[in-house]
Coordinates of C-alpha atoms in Angstrom, one line a residue:
Chain A
X1 CA 122.9 150.2 117.0
X2 CA 126.4 148.9 117.3
X3 CA 126.6 147.5 120.8
X4 CA 129.5 145.9 122.4
X5 CA 131.0 143.2 120.4
X6 CA 131.2 139.9 122.2
X7 CA 134.6 138.3 122.7
X8 CA 134.0 135.4 120.5
X9 CA 137.3 133.5 120.7
X10 CA 136.2 130.5 122.7
X11 CA 133.4 129.6 120.4
X12 CA 135.5 129.8 117.3
X13 CA 138.1 127.6 118.9
X14 CA 137.9 123.8 118.4
X15 CA 135.0 122.4 120.3
X16 CA 135.7 121.5 123.9
X17 CA 135.9 117.9 124.7
X18 CA 132.5 116.4 125.1
X19 CA 130.9 116.3 128.5
X20 CA 129.9 112.8 129.6
X21 CA 126.3 112.0 128.6
X22 CA 123.8 112.6 131.3
X23 CA 121.4 109.9 132.2
X24 CA 122.4 107.9 129.2
X25 CA 121.0 110.5 126.8
X26 CA 123.0 111.2 123.8
X27 CA 124.3 114.8 123.6
X28 CA 122.4 116.6 121.0
X29 CA 125.5 118.4 119.8
X30 CA 127.3 115.3 118.8
X31 CA 125.7 115.9 115.5
X32 CA 128.0 118.0 113.6
X33 CA 131.6 118.3 114.8
X34 CA 131.7 114.7 115.7
X35 CA 128.9 113.1 113.8
X36 CA 128.0 114.2 110.3
X37 CA 130.2 115.7 107.7
X38 CA 129.0 118.2 105.1
X39 CA 128.8 115.2 102.7
X40 CA 126.4 113.5 105.1
X41 CA 124.3 116.6 105.2
X42 CA 124.1 116.7 101.5
X43 CA 123.3 113.0 101.3
X44 CA 120.7 113.3 103.9
X45 CA 119.0 116.1 102.1
X46 CA 119.1 114.2 98.8
X47 CA 118.1 110.8 100.2
X48 CA 115.8 111.5 103.1
X49 CA 114.2 114.9 102.7
X50 CA 112.3 114.1 99.6
X51 CA 110.2 111.7 101.6
X52 CA 108.8 114.4 103.9
X53 CA 105.3 114.2 102.5
X54 CA 105.3 110.4 103.0
X55 CA 106.5 110.8 106.6
X56 CA 103.9 113.4 107.3
X57 CA 101.1 111.3 105.7
X58 CA 102.1 108.3 107.8
X59 CA 102.4 110.3 111.0
X60 CA 99.1 112.1 110.3
X61 CA 97.3 108.8 109.9
X62 CA 99.0 107.3 112.9
X63 CA 98.2 110.1 115.4
X64 CA 95.2 111.6 113.6
X65 CA 96.0 115.1 114.7
X66 CA 97.6 117.8 112.6
X67 CA 99.9 119.5 115.1
X68 CA 100.9 116.3 116.7
X69 CA 101.8 114.9 113.3
X70 CA 104.1 117.9 112.8
X71 CA 105.8 117.3 116.1
X72 CA 106.2 113.6 115.2
X73 CA 107.7 114.3 111.8
X74 CA 110.1 117.0 113.1
X75 CA 111.2 114.7 115.9
X76 CA 111.6 111.8 113.5
X77 CA 113.7 113.8 111.0
X78 CA 115.9 115.0 113.9
X79 CA 116.4 111.4 115.0
X80 CA 116.9 110.3 111.4
X81 CA 119.4 113.0 110.9
X82 CA 121.4 112.1 114.0
X83 CA 121.3 108.5 113.2
X84 CA 122.0 108.8 109.6
X85 CA 125.3 107.0 109.9
X86 CA 123.3 104.0 111.0
X87 CA 121.2 104.0 107.8
X88 CA 122.2 100.8 105.9
X89 CA 120.9 101.8 102.5
X90 CA 117.8 100.3 101.0
X91 CA 114.5 102.1 100.8
X92 CA 114.9 105.2 103.0
X93 CA 111.2 105.3 103.5
X94 CA 110.9 102.1 105.3
X95 CA 113.7 103.3 107.6
X96 CA 112.0 106.7 108.1
X97 CA 108.6 105.2 108.7
X98 CA 110.1 103.0 111.4
X99 CA 111.5 106.1 113.1
X100 CA 108.2 108.0 112.8
X101 CA 106.4 105.0 114.2
X102 CA 108.7 104.6 117.2
X103 CA 108.4 108.3 117.9
X104 CA 104.6 107.9 117.9
X105 CA 104.7 104.9 120.2
X106 CA 107.0 106.7 122.6
X107 CA 104.6 109.6 122.7
X108 CA 101.6 107.4 123.0
X109 CA 103.2 105.5 125.9
X110 CA 104.2 108.8 127.6
X111 CA 100.5 109.8 127.5
X112 CA 99.7 106.6 129.4
X113 CA 96.5 106.2 127.5
X114 CA 95.0 109.3 129.0
X115 CA 94.8 111.2 125.8
X116 CA 93.6 108.3 123.6
X117 CA 90.5 109.7 122.1
X118 CA 88.1 107.4 120.5
X119 CA 87.4 110.0 117.8
X120 CA 90.3 112.3 117.2
X121 CA 90.0 115.3 114.9
X122 CA 90.7 113.5 111.7
X123 CA 88.1 110.9 112.1
X124 CA 85.1 113.1 112.2
X125 CA 86.0 115.8 109.8
X126 CA 89.1 115.9 107.7
X127 CA 90.1 119.5 106.8
X128 CA 91.6 119.6 103.4
X129 CA 94.2 121.3 101.4
X130 CA 93.7 123.7 98.6
X131 CA 91.6 122.4 95.8
X132 CA 90.3 124.8 93.1
X133 CA 87.4 124.0 90.8
X134 CA 83.8 123.2 91.6
X135 CA 84.1 119.6 90.7
X136 CA 86.6 119.4 93.5
X137 CA 83.8 120.0 95.9
X138 CA 82.2 116.8 95.1
X139 CA 85.4 114.9 95.1
X140 CA 86.4 116.5 98.4
X141 CA 83.4 114.9 100.0
X142 CA 84.6 111.6 98.8
X143 CA 88.2 112.3 99.9
X144 CA 87.0 113.3 103.4
X145 CA 84.9 110.2 103.7
X146 CA 87.8 107.9 102.7
X147 CA 90.2 109.8 105.0
X148 CA 87.7 109.5 107.9
X149 CA 87.1 105.8 107.2
X150 CA 90.9 105.1 107.3
X151 CA 91.3 107.2 110.4
X152 CA 88.6 105.1 112.2
X153 CA 90.5 101.8 111.6
X154 CA 92.3 100.4 114.7
X155 CA 95.9 101.3 114.6
X156 CA 97.6 98.1 113.4
X157 CA 95.2 97.8 110.5
X158 CA 95.4 101.5 109.8
X159 CA 99.2 101.7 109.6
X160 CA 99.4 98.6 107.5
X161 CA 96.8 99.9 105.0
X162 CA 98.4 103.4 104.8
X163 CA 101.8 102.0 104.1
X164 CA 100.5 99.7 101.4
X165 CA 97.9 101.8 99.7
X166 CA 99.2 105.3 100.1
X167 CA 102.9 104.7 100.4
X168 CA 103.0 101.6 98.2
X169 CA 105.4 99.7 100.3
X170 CA 105.9 96.0 99.6
X171 CA 104.7 93.5 102.2
X172 CA 108.4 93.0 103.1
X173 CA 109.0 96.7 103.6
X174 CA 105.8 97.0 105.7
X175 CA 106.9 94.1 107.8
X176 CA 110.2 95.9 108.3
X177 CA 108.7 99.3 109.1
X178 CA 106.1 97.9 111.6
X179 CA 108.2 95.1 113.1
X180 CA 105.7 92.5 112.2
X181 CA 106.0 89.1 110.5
X182 CA 105.0 89.2 106.9
X183 CA 102.0 86.9 107.5
X184 CA 100.7 89.3 110.0
X185 CA 101.1 92.2 107.5
X186 CA 99.0 90.2 105.0
X187 CA 96.2 89.3 107.4
X188 CA 96.1 92.9 108.7
X189 CA 95.9 94.3 105.2
X190 CA 93.0 91.9 104.3
X191 CA 91.2 92.7 107.5
X192 CA 91.7 96.5 107.0
X193 CA 90.3 96.3 103.5
X194 CA 87.3 94.3 104.7
X195 CA 86.6 96.9 107.4
X196 CA 86.9 99.8 104.9
X197 CA 84.6 98.1 102.5
X198 CA 82.1 97.8 105.3
X199 CA 82.5 101.4 106.4
X200 CA 82.5 103.1 103.1
X201 CA 79.2 103.5 101.2
X202 CA 79.3 102.5 97.5
X203 CA 81.0 105.1 95.4
X204 CA 78.0 105.8 93.1
X205 CA 74.3 105.8 94.3
X206 CA 73.4 103.8 91.2
X207 CA 76.0 101.1 91.2
X208 CA 76.3 99.1 88.1
X209 CA 75.2 95.5 88.5
X210 CA 77.9 93.0 89.2
X211 CA 78.7 90.3 86.6
Chain B
X1 CA 78.3 85.3 96.4
X2 CA 81.6 85.4 98.1
X3 CA 85.2 84.6 97.5
X4 CA 86.6 81.2 98.2
X5 CA 87.7 81.3 101.9
X6 CA 91.1 79.7 101.1
X7 CA 91.9 82.2 98.4
X8 CA 92.1 85.4 100.4
X9 CA 95.9 85.6 100.5
X10 CA 96.0 85.1 96.7
X11 CA 93.3 87.7 96.2
X12 CA 95.2 90.4 98.0
X13 CA 98.5 89.1 96.7
X14 CA 97.4 89.5 93.1
X15 CA 95.9 92.9 93.9
X16 CA 99.2 94.1 95.4
X17 CA 101.4 92.5 92.8
X18 CA 103.0 90.3 95.3
X19 CA 102.5 87.0 93.6
X20 CA 105.1 85.3 91.6
X21 CA 104.4 84.6 87.9
X22 CA 103.2 81.0 88.5
X23 CA 100.8 81.8 91.3
X24 CA 99.6 84.9 89.5
X25 CA 98.8 83.0 86.4
X26 CA 97.1 80.2 88.3
X27 CA 94.9 82.6 90.3
X28 CA 94.0 84.6 87.3
X29 CA 92.7 81.4 85.7
X30 CA 90.7 80.8 88.8
X31 CA 89.1 84.2 88.6
X32 CA 87.8 83.4 85.2
X33 CA 85.9 80.4 86.5
X34 CA 84.9 81.6 90.0
X35 CA 82.3 84.4 90.1
X36 CA 82.6 84.9 93.8
X37 CA 86.4 85.5 93.7
X38 CA 86.0 87.6 90.6
X39 CA 83.4 89.9 92.3
X40 CA 85.5 90.2 95.4
X41 CA 88.5 91.1 93.3
X42 CA 86.6 93.8 91.4
X43 CA 85.4 95.1 94.7
X44 CA 88.9 95.3 96.1
X45 CA 90.2 97.0 93.0
X46 CA 87.5 99.6 93.4
X47 CA 88.5 100.1 97.0
X48 CA 92.1 100.4 96.1
X49 CA 91.3 103.1 93.6
X50 CA 89.2 105.1 96.1
X51 CA 91.9 104.9 98.8
X52 CA 94.7 105.7 96.4
X53 CA 92.7 108.7 94.9
X54 CA 94.5 112.0 94.8
X55 CA 93.9 114.0 98.0
X56 CA 93.6 111.1 100.4
X57 CA 97.3 111.2 101.3
X58 CA 98.2 114.1 103.5
X59 CA 100.9 116.5 102.4
X60 CA 103.4 118.0 104.8
X61 CA 102.6 121.7 105.6
X62 CA 105.0 124.2 104.2
X63 CA 106.0 125.5 107.6
X64 CA 107.1 122.0 108.7
X65 CA 109.0 121.6 105.5
X66 CA 110.9 124.8 106.0
X67 CA 111.7 124.0 109.6
X68 CA 113.1 120.6 108.7
X69 CA 115.0 122.0 105.8
X70 CA 116.6 124.6 108.0
X71 CA 117.4 122.0 110.6
X72 CA 119.2 119.8 108.2
X73 CA 121.0 122.6 106.3
X74 CA 124.7 122.0 105.8
X75 CA 126.8 123.3 108.6
X76 CA 128.4 126.5 107.8
X77 CA 132.2 126.6 108.0
X78 CA 133.3 127.3 111.5
X79 CA 134.9 130.7 110.7
X80 CA 132.2 131.9 108.6
X81 CA 131.3 135.5 107.8
X82 CA 127.7 136.3 107.8
X83 CA 125.6 133.7 106.1
X84 CA 124.9 135.5 102.9
X85 CA 123.4 132.4 101.3
X86 CA 121.8 130.5 104.1
X87 CA 120.2 127.4 102.6
X88 CA 116.8 128.3 103.7
X89 CA 117.1 131.8 102.3
X90 CA 117.1 130.3 98.9
X91 CA 113.4 129.5 99.0
X92 CA 111.1 132.3 98.0
X93 CA 109.1 132.1 101.2
X94 CA 112.1 133.3 103.0
X95 CA 112.7 136.3 100.8
X96 CA 111.7 138.5 103.7
X97 CA 114.3 137.0 106.0
X98 CA 116.9 137.2 103.3
X99 CA 116.0 140.8 103.0
X100 CA 116.4 141.3 106.7
X101 CA 119.7 139.5 106.7
X102 CA 120.8 141.6 103.8
X103 CA 120.2 144.6 106.0
X104 CA 122.4 143.1 108.6
X105 CA 125.1 142.2 106.1
X106 CA 125.1 145.8 104.9
X107 CA 126.1 147.0 108.4
X108 CA 129.8 147.5 108.8
X109 CA 129.9 145.6 112.1
X110 CA 132.2 142.9 113.3
X111 CA 131.0 139.3 112.8
X112 CA 129.7 137.2 115.6
X113 CA 128.1 134.2 113.9
X114 CA 126.2 133.0 116.9
X115 CA 124.3 136.2 117.5
X116 CA 123.4 136.4 113.8
X117 CA 122.1 132.8 114.1
X118 CA 120.1 133.7 117.1
X119 CA 118.6 136.8 115.5
X120 CA 117.9 134.9 112.3
X121 CA 116.2 132.2 114.3
X122 CA 114.1 134.8 116.2
X123 CA 113.1 136.4 112.9
X124 CA 112.3 133.0 111.4
X125 CA 110.2 132.1 114.4
X126 CA 108.0 135.1 114.0
X127 CA 107.7 134.8 110.2
X128 CA 107.3 131.1 109.6
X129 CA 104.5 130.7 112.1
X130 CA 106.7 128.4 114.1
X131 CA 106.7 130.5 117.2
X132 CA 105.8 127.7 119.5
X133 CA 105.6 123.9 119.4
X134 CA 103.8 123.8 122.7
X135 CA 101.5 126.7 123.0
X136 CA 100.5 127.4 126.6
X137 CA 101.1 129.9 129.3
X138 CA 101.2 127.0 131.8
X139 CA 104.8 126.4 132.8
X140 CA 103.7 123.0 134.2
X141 CA 102.9 122.0 130.6
X142 CA 105.9 123.5 128.9
X143 CA 108.5 122.1 131.3
X144 CA 107.6 118.4 130.9
X145 CA 107.1 119.0 127.1
X146 CA 110.9 119.4 126.9
X147 CA 111.5 116.1 128.7
X148 CA 112.8 113.5 126.3
X149 CA 113.2 116.1 123.6
X150 CA 116.4 117.6 124.9
X151 CA 118.9 116.3 127.4
X152 CA 118.7 119.2 129.8
X153 CA 116.0 120.9 131.7
X154 CA 115.5 124.6 131.1
X155 CA 113.9 126.5 133.9
X156 CA 110.4 127.4 132.8
X157 CA 108.9 130.3 134.6
X158 CA 106.0 132.6 133.8
X159 CA 106.7 136.3 134.1
X160 CA 103.2 137.6 133.5
X161 CA 103.4 139.8 136.6
X162 CA 106.5 141.4 135.2
X163 CA 105.0 142.1 131.9
X164 CA 106.3 139.0 130.1
X165 CA 103.7 136.3 129.9
X166 CA 104.9 132.9 128.8
X167 CA 103.5 132.0 125.4
X168 CA 105.0 128.5 125.0
X169 CA 108.1 126.6 124.1
X170 CA 109.8 125.3 121.0
X171 CA 112.8 123.3 119.9
X172 CA 115.3 125.1 117.7
X173 CA 118.6 124.4 116.2
X174 CA 121.4 126.8 117.1
X175 CA 125.1 126.5 116.9
X176 CA 125.0 122.9 115.7
X177 CA 122.8 121.6 118.5
X178 CA 119.1 121.3 119.5
X179 CA 118.2 124.0 122.0
X180 CA 115.2 125.0 124.0
X181 CA 113.4 128.2 123.1
X182 CA 111.1 129.7 125.6
X183 CA 108.7 132.2 124.1
X184 CA 107.5 135.2 126.0
X185 CA 105.3 138.1 124.9
X186 CA 105.8 141.7 125.8
X187 CA 102.9 143.9 124.6
X188 CA 102.8 143.0 121.0
X189 CA 106.4 141.8 120.7
X190 CA 108.0 138.4 121.1
X191 CA 110.9 137.5 123.2
X192 CA 112.7 134.3 122.3
X193 CA 114.8 132.9 125.2
X194 CA 117.2 130.3 123.9
X195 CA 118.7 127.9 126.5
X196 CA 121.3 125.3 126.3
X197 CA 124.0 123.8 128.5
X198 CA 127.0 126.1 128.9
X199 CA 130.4 125.0 127.7
X200 CA 133.5 125.9 129.5
X201 CA 134.9 129.2 128.4
X202 CA 131.6 130.4 126.9
X203 CA 130.8 133.9 126.0
X204 CA 130.7 136.6 128.6
X205 CA 127.4 138.1 129.7
X206 CA 126.5 140.9 127.4
X207 CA 123.9 143.1 125.9
X208 CA 124.1 143.5 122.1
X209 CA 122.1 145.5 119.6
X210 CA 122.0 144.0 116.2
X211 CA 120.0 145.3 113.3
X212 CA 117.1 146.5 115.3
X213 CA 117.2 143.5 117.6
X214 CA 118.5 143.3 121.1
X215 CA 120.3 140.3 122.3
X216 CA 121.0 139.7 126.0
X217 CA 123.2 136.9 127.2
X218 CA 123.9 135.4 130.6
X219 CA 124.9 132.1 132.2
X220 CA 123.2 130.6 135.1
X221 CA 123.5 127.2 136.8
X222 CA 125.4 125.7 133.9
X223 CA 123.0 126.9 131.3
X224 CA 123.5 129.6 128.7
X225 CA 120.6 132.0 128.1
X226 CA 120.2 134.1 125.1
X227 CA 117.2 136.4 125.0
X228 CA 116.4 137.9 121.6
X229 CA 113.7 140.4 120.7
X230 CA 112.9 143.5 118.8
X231 CA 111.9 145.3 122.0
X232 CA 114.2 148.0 123.3
X233 CA 117.5 146.9 125.0
X234 CA 116.5 148.3 128.4
X235 CA 113.2 146.4 128.3
X236 CA 115.1 143.2 127.4
X237 CA 117.5 143.9 130.2
X238 CA 114.5 144.1 132.6
X239 CA 113.3 140.8 131.2
X240 CA 116.7 139.3 132.1
X241 CA 116.5 140.8 135.6
X242 CA 113.0 139.4 136.1
X243 CA 113.9 136.0 134.8
X244 CA 117.0 135.8 137.0
X245 CA 115.1 137.0 140.1
X246 CA 112.4 134.3 139.6
X247 CA 114.5 131.5 138.3
X248 CA 114.5 128.5 140.8
X249 CA 117.6 128.4 142.9

């Protein structure tokens, strides 16, 4: 059981001087000793971690694939964590979304379009989380339909709509997160809504007559 | 009947609460007199309610949440004893890990924080269903997967002929840095091989037993390798030999 105990002196000593970055890539272990203090850790957990659902929701609608969304969010939190000193305050979500989005774009570019599926998993059938009573069954059909309709929107419209309707960002925050002029945000949102209205069947079979 | 073509921005602006008081008032007055805009506004309100309904937004899976919380956990003090209250151990889901840590705490053995971290990470990887981020036995898939995620290139080799088929790869967070974890299977057991660039004056090669887990360490071509598993120490040693023999040189 008790094996040889490793001589652990070197590791407990102050960290050795940093090796020069290779290929311009930042060393991953700059994080702690040189980067973030325990206070930063605590602040990150308080300020950024609560938005994990939001980040996942955005990532999921961006890439429309559950496991890819997990990768994106984990990657984004790692990058957010390392770059936390660069966070200027303001709504942490807009900042986080911008990071998720850039991770997504990096990934999409690295795929060179070869894995761009016209109908990814989430478009056709959206698996759902736990929901208990019978009434949920009916509602779930509606939820799947709405999710599918959103997932089928072209990306610029999809991301704008999700940030507005599901994450409730202001036009200005959406513009910031998506690096788009505010006018573009507005026209994308209007177009996204028109496309959704066209794609979704009316909520009730017997719709009440309009005024 | 349709909305006035020039009123689209106002329509959406009112819906989103983005109009200033003056514009909002003026457009609400317009809605009272224009049936087309009023119908369009009602329709958009209905759409907003459907899209914003509970359940449409995705929630982060628990396993992801735990991984990220572990990743951002406050750094333990450098000269720590065993992590009796690791941050992620607080959550109920990790009670099992806490229990296994408690077993290790109970052992009157000297402290080597890194090995405990490695073993804890190994245990976590098998409990939290976060064994692999990229699940494939194809090393040509695993190797490029690490590109851009870490700033070094771990040698990825399949040892299926030696009894250790490659199961995939994963990123992990060990000793304050992101490391590569290669995952191998041996019968029904899992071998986690953690890899990161060696620092000058790193630990000597060694084989350690720790709370039912074996840890084997070696350094090769500027990279540190730490293999962790619950297989027997001699089996893990043969894994090391196989890996060293087949590593690209």
